[in-house]
XYZ file of C-alpha atoms in Angstrom:
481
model
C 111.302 121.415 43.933
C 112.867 118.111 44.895
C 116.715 118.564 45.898
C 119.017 116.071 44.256
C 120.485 113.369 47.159
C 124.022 112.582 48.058
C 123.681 108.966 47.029
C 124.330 108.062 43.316
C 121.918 104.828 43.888
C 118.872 107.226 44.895
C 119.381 109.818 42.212
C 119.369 106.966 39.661
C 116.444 105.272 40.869
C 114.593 108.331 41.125
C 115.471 109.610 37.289
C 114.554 105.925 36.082
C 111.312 105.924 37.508
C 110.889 109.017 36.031
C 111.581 108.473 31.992
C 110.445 104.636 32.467
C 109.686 103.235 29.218
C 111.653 105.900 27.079
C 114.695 104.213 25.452
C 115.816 107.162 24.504
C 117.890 108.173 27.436
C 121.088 106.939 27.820
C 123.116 106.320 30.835
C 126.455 105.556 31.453
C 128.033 103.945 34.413
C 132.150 104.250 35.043
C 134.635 105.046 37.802
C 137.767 106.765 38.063
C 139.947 107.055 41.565
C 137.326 105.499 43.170
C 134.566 108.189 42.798
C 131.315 106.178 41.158
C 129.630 107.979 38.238
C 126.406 108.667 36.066
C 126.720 110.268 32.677
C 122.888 110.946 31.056
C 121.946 112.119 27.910
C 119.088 112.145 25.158
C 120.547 109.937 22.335
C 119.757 112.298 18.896
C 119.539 115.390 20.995
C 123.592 115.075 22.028
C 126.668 115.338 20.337
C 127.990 111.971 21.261
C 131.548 112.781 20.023
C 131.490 115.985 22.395
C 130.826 113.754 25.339
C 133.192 110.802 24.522
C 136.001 113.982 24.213
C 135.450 116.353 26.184
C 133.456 114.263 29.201
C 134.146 110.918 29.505
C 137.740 110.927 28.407
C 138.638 114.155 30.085
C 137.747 112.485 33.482
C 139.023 108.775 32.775
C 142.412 109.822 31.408
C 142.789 112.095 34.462
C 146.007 110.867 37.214
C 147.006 113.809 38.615
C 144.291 115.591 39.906
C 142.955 114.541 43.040
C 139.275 114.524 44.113
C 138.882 113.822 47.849
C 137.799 117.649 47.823
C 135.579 120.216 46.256
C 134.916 117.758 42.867
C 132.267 119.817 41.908
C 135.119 123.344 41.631
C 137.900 120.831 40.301
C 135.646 118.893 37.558
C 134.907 122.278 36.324
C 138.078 124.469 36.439
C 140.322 121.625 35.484
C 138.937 118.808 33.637
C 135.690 119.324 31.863
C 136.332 120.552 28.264
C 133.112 122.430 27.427
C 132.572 126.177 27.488
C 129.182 125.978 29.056
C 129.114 124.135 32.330
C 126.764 124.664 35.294
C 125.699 123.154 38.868
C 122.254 121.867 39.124
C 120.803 121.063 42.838
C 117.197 120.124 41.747
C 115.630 117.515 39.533
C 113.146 119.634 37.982
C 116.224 122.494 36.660
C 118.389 118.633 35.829
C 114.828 116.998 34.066
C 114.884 120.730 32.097
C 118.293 120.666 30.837
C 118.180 116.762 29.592
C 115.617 117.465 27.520
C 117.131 120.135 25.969
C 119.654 118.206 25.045
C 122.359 119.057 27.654
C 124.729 116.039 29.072
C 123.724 115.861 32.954
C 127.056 114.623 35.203
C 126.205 113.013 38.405
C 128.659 111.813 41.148
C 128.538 109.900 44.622
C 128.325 111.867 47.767
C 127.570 114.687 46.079
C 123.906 116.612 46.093
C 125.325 118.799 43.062
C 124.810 117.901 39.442
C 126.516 119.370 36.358
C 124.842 120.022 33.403
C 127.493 120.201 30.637
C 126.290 121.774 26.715
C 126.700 118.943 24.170
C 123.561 120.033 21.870
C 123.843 118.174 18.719
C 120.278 117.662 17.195
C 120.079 118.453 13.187
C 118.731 121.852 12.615
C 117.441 123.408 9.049
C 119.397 125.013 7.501
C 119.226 129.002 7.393
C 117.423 129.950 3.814
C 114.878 132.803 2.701
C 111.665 132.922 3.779
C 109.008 131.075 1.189
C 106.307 133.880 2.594
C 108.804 136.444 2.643
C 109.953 136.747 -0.234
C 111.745 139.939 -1.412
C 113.540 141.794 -5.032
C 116.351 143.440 -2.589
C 117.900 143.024 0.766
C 119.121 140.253 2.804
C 117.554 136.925 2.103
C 118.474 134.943 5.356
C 115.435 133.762 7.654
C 115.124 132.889 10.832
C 115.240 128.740 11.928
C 113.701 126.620 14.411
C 116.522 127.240 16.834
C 116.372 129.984 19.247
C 119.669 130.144 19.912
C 120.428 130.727 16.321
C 117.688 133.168 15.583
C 119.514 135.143 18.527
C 122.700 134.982 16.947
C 120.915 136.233 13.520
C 120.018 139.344 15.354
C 122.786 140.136 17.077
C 124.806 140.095 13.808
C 122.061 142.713 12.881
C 122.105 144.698 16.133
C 125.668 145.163 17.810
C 125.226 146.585 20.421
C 125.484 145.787 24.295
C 122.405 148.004 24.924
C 120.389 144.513 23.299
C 119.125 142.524 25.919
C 117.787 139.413 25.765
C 115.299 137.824 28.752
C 114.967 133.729 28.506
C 111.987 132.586 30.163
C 110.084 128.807 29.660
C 105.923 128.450 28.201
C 104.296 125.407 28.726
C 103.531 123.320 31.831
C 104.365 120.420 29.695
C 106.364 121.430 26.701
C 108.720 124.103 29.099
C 109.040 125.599 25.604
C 112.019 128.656 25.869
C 111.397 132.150 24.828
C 113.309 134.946 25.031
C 112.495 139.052 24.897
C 114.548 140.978 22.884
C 114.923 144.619 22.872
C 116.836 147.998 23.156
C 118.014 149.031 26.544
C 117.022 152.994 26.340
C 115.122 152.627 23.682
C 112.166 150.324 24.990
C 109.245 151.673 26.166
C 109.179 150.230 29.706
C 105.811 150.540 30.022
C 105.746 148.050 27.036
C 108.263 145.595 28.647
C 106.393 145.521 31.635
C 103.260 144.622 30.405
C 104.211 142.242 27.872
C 106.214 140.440 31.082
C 102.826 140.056 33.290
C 100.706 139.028 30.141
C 103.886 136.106 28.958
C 103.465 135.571 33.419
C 99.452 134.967 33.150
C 99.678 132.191 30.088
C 98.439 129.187 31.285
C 98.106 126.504 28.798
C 100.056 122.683 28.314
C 101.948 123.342 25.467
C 103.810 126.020 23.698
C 104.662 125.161 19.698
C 104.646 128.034 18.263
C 104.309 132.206 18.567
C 100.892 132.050 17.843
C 100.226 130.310 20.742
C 101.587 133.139 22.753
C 99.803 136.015 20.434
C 96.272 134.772 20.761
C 96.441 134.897 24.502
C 98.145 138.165 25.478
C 96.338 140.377 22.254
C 94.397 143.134 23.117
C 91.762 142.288 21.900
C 90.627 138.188 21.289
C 87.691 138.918 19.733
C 89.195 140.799 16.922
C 90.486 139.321 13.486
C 92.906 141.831 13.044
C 96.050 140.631 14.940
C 97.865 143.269 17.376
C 101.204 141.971 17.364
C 103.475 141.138 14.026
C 105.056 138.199 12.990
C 108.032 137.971 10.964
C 110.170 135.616 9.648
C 113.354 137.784 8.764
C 116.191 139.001 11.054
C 116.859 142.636 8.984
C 113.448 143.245 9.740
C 112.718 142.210 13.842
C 116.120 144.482 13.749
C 113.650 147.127 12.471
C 110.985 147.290 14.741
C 113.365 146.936 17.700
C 115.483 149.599 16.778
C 112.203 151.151 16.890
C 111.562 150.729 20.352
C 109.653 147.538 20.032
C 109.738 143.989 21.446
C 110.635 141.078 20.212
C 109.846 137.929 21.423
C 111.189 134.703 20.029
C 109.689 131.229 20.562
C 112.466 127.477 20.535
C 110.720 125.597 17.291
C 109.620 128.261 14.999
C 110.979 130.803 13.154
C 107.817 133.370 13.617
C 109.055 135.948 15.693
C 106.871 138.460 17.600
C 106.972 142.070 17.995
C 104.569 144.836 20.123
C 103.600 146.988 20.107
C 102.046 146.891 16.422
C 100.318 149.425 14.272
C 97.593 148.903 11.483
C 99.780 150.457 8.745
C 102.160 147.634 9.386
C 99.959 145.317 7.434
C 100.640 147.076 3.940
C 104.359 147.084 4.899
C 106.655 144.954 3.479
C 111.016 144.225 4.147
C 111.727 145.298 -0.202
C 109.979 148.914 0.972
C 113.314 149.746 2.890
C 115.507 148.207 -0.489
C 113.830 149.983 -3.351
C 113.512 153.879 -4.267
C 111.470 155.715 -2.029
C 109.366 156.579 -4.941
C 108.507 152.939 -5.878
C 108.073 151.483 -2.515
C 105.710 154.319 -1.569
C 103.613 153.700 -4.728
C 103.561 149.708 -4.383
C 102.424 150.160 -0.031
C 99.755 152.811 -1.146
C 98.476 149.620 -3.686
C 98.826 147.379 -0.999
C 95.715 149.834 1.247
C 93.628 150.547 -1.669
C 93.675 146.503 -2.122
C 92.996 146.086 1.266
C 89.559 148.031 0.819
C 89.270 146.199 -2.999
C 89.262 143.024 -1.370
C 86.810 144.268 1.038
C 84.405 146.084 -0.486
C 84.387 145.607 -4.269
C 81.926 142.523 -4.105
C 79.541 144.384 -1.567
C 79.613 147.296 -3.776
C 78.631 145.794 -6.760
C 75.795 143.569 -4.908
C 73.982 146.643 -3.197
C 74.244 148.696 -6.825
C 72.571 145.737 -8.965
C 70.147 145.061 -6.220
C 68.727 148.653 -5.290
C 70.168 151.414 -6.727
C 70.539 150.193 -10.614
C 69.860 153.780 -11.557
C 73.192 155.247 -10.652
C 74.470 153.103 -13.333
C 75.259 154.462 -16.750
C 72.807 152.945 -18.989
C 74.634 150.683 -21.283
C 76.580 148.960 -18.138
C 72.790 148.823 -16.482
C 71.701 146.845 -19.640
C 74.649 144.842 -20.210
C 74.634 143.761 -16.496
C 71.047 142.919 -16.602
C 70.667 141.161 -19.691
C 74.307 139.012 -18.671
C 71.744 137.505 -15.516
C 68.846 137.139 -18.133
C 67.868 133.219 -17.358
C 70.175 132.210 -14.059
C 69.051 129.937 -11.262
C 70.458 131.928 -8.583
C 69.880 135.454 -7.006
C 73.154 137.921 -7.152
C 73.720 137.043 -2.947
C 73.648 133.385 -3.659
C 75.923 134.001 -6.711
C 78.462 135.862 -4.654
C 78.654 133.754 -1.761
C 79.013 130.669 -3.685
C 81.927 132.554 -6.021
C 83.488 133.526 -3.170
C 83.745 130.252 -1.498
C 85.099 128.578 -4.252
C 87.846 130.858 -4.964
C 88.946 130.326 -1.388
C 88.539 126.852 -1.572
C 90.956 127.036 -4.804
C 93.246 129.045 -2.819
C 93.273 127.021 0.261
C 94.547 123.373 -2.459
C 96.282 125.140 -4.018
C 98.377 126.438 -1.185
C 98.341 122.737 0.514
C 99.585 121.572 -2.727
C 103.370 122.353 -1.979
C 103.951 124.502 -5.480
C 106.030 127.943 -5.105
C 102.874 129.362 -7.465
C 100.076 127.507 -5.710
C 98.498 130.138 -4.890
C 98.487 132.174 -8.109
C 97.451 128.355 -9.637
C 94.345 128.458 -7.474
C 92.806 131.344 -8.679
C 93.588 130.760 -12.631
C 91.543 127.634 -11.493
C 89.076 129.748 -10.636
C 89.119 131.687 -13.047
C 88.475 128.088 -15.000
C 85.620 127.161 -13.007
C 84.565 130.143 -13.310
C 84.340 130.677 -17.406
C 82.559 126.864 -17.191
C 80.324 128.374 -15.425
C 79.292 131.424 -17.121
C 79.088 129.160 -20.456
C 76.714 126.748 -18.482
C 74.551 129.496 -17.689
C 74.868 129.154 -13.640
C 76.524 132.500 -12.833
C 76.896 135.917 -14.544
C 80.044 136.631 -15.899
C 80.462 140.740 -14.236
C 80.475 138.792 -10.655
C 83.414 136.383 -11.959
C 84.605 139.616 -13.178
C 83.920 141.459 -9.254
C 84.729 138.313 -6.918
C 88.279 137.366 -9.011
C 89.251 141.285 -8.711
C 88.283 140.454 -5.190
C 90.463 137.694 -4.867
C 93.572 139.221 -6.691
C 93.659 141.734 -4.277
C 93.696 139.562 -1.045
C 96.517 138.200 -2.774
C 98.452 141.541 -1.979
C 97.639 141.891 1.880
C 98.372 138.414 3.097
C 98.906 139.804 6.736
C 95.155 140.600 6.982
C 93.871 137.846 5.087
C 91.631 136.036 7.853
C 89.966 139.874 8.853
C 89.695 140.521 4.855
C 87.791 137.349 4.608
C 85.276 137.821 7.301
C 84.596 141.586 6.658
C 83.818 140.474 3.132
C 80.777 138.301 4.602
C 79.673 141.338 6.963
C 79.618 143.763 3.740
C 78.193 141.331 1.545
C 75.382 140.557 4.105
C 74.167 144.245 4.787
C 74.778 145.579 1.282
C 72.356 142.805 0.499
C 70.153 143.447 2.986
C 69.964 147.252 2.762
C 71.847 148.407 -0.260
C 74.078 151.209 0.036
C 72.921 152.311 3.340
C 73.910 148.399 4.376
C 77.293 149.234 2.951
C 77.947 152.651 4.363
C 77.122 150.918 7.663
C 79.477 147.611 7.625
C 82.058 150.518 6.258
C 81.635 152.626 9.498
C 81.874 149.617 11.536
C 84.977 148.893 9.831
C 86.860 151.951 10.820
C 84.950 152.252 14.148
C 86.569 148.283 15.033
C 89.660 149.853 13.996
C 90.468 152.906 15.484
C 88.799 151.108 18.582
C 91.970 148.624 18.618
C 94.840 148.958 20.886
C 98.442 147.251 20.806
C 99.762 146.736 24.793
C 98.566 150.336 25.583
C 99.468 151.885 22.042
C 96.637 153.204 19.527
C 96.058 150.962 16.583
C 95.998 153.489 14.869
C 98.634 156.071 15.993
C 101.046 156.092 13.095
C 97.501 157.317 10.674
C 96.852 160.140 12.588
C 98.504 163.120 11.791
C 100.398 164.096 15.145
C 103.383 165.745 12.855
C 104.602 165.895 9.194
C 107.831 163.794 10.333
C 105.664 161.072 11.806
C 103.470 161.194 8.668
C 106.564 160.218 6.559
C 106.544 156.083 6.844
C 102.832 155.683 7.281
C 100.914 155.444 4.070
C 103.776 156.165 2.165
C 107.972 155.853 2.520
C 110.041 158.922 2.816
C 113.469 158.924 1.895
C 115.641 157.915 4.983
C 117.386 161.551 5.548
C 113.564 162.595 6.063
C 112.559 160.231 8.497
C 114.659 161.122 11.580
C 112.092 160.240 14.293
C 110.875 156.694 15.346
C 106.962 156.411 15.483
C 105.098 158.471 18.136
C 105.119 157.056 21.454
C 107.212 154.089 20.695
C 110.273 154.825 22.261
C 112.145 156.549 25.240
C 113.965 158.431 22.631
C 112.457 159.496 19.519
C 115.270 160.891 17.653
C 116.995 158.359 14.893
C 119.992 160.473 15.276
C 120.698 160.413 19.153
């Protein structure tokens, strides 16, 4: 790292060369007891009021104080106005700070910067989650800020056992993160490894958490995804109360959590806010349409195919003579379905509308009746793919696995009938109880290790039930210690 010089003239010459051609950076030039200075900033990125007030003026206005000695200690203690004021040596740590929208403070003879907070850029403000969407509970979301997603969660968490670790992603973009978690509660293990996987990313750029997920996952390959995302403060509060992780990204409000277990999928933030009854009813709806959206079209393939004979007559007959006269085969009919219902689904969620995506599959549900009266599909696999469809509607956490499974159990059922299906099905689980999350089963919280860690798996207990944290997430396992 290059050390800042004594001589204003260098340091200046140096920093120009360095953002030439960005008009963006201001500089500003004044004097005051005969002590030369440079004032920098990123104009939009700055609170230009701040550093009129509590910068510029603050020194100018100064007679008394005398700075033959120690200016660095005096400009600090006694004239600077800001809360957050700190002594930079290098231009790497002073190029970092700029761009972050910090005020940067440089003065003759002296090989000491300061970097001075006067953020000011516009922020969004903080509003409920559009994918997140919930009946009960709090309805603030997390921002684009980091620093104000931290706030968010220590509103939720007070306690000075949460820590929070800042570290920078990116060799361009420098992008901050920070880990979050429970000091006692963490499973160090866990910290440690998710510290030398964040230590081994080496890309360019850092924009957003799922950046950071695809390279430290267990495993890449896999379209399940071994770490959540979530966009709401009440419920990263959750899963680090837990004994998780959390690890927040500067630009998006996804956060991150590990380790992460396959039931999470089919949970949801209202299951905490409604009865115990309800929510456990609506999260057992959310697995069975997990395997719906799965399996339902590969099902119904391999039956009409080779094993019409299980049918009860009348369906048998009514299914048969509903193909009587169609162009395609029942794989070509599926496939095609299936394609344009996602197609639907994909406009109709570019389109911007809070109900796009329930508007994409009425649409297809349109195309679909057109096409049943024109004779090109039958209308029991409009009837199969929509259910289909519907129920990926109910597990959008696992959508992108959901989809490609579908293929797989379409393709063998097709190929071998049941015995295709009972296959892709055993690969299914096999994949998935084959999964780990930074050391953690994927499946931990399904097995049965004990009725209490049974009771917020498939379905919710009431909360004076549940007085353990899930198996072998946490130094201390007791809710009540």
């Amino acid at each position: 790292m290059n050390k800042l010089h004594k001589s204003l003239k260098i340091n200046t010459a140096i920093i120009k060369n360095q953002f030439n051609n960005d008009d963006t950076i201001r500089y500003r030039h004044f004097n005051n007891q005969g002590i030369d200075y440079l004032l920098m900033f990123i104009d939009g990125m700055s609170n230009s009021e701040r550093i009129n007030e509590d910068i510029i003026k603050a020194i100018l206005e100064n007679k008394k104080i005398v700075f033959k000695f120690n200016i660095i200690k005096k400009l600090e203690d006694k004239i600077l106005y800001s809360n957050d004021v700190k002594e930079i040596t290098t231009f790497e740590d002073m190029f970092s700070d700029l761009l972050y929208g910090n005020t940067i403070l440089l003065i003759e003879g002296q090989n000491t910067a300061l970097s001075i907070d006067t953020k000011g850029f516009m922020m969004r403000s903080i509003m409920e989650p559009p994918t997140d969407r919930i009946t009960k509970g709090p309805r603030e979301g997390f921002q684009e800020n980091i620093l104000t997603n931290l706030s968010m969660l220590r509103r939720k968490i007070q306690s000075p056992n949460l820590k929070f670790e800042f570290s920078s992603l990116g060799k361009i973009t420098k992008t901050k993160t920070c880990l979050a978690y429970v000091d006692g509660l963490v499973d160090k293990k866990v910290l440690k490894e998710i510290k030398r996987r964040l230590k081994k990313i080496d890309i360019d750029s850092v924009l957003d958490v799922n950046y950071v997920l695809e390279s430290i996952k267990d495993d890449k390959r896999s379209p399940f995804k071994t770490a959540g995302t979530y966009e709401k403060p009440d419920i990263v509060a959750s899963k680090i109360l837990e004994g998780r992780v959390a690890l927040f990204v500067d630009g998006t409000p996804i956060v991150m959590t590990v380790p992460y277990l396959f039931i999470e999928n089919f949970m949801s933030g209202d299951d905490y806010y409604l009865n115990y009854y309800f929510a456990s009813f609506t999260r057992m709806i959310r697995i069975v349409s997990f395997f719906l959206a799965i399996c339902i079209p590969a099902l119904y393939l391999a039956i009409i195919t080779f094993h019409k004979e299980i049918l009860p007559s009348n369906l048998a007959i009514s299914i048969i003579g509903a193909r009587e006269g169609l162009p395609c085969s029942s794989f070509t009919e599926c496939i095609l379905m299936i394609i344009i219902f996602e197609i639907l689904g994909e406009a109709g969620n570019r389109s911007g509308s809070g109900a796009s995506t329930a508007l994409g599959i009425v649409g297809g549900l349109v195309v679909g009746q057109a096409a049943v009266e024109a004779r090109l599909i039958s209308a029991p696999m409009i009837i199969v793919v929509a259910l289909s469809a519907i129920s990926e509607l109910m597990i959008p956490s696992v959508k992108g696995s959901t989809i490609i499974f579908r293929f797989i159990f379409i393709i063998l059922s097709s190929m071998f009938g049941l015995y295709g299906f009972i296959i892709a099905f055993l690969f299914l689980i096999v994949h998935i109880s084959s999964l780990e999350s930074f050391g953690m089963s994927y499946t931990a919280d399904v097995a049965f290790h004990s009725p209490q860690q049974f009771k917020d798996s498939f379905y919710r207990a009431p909360w004076f039930k549940m007085n353990t944290r899930p198996v072998d997430m946490s130094e201390k396992t007791d809710r009540r210690e």
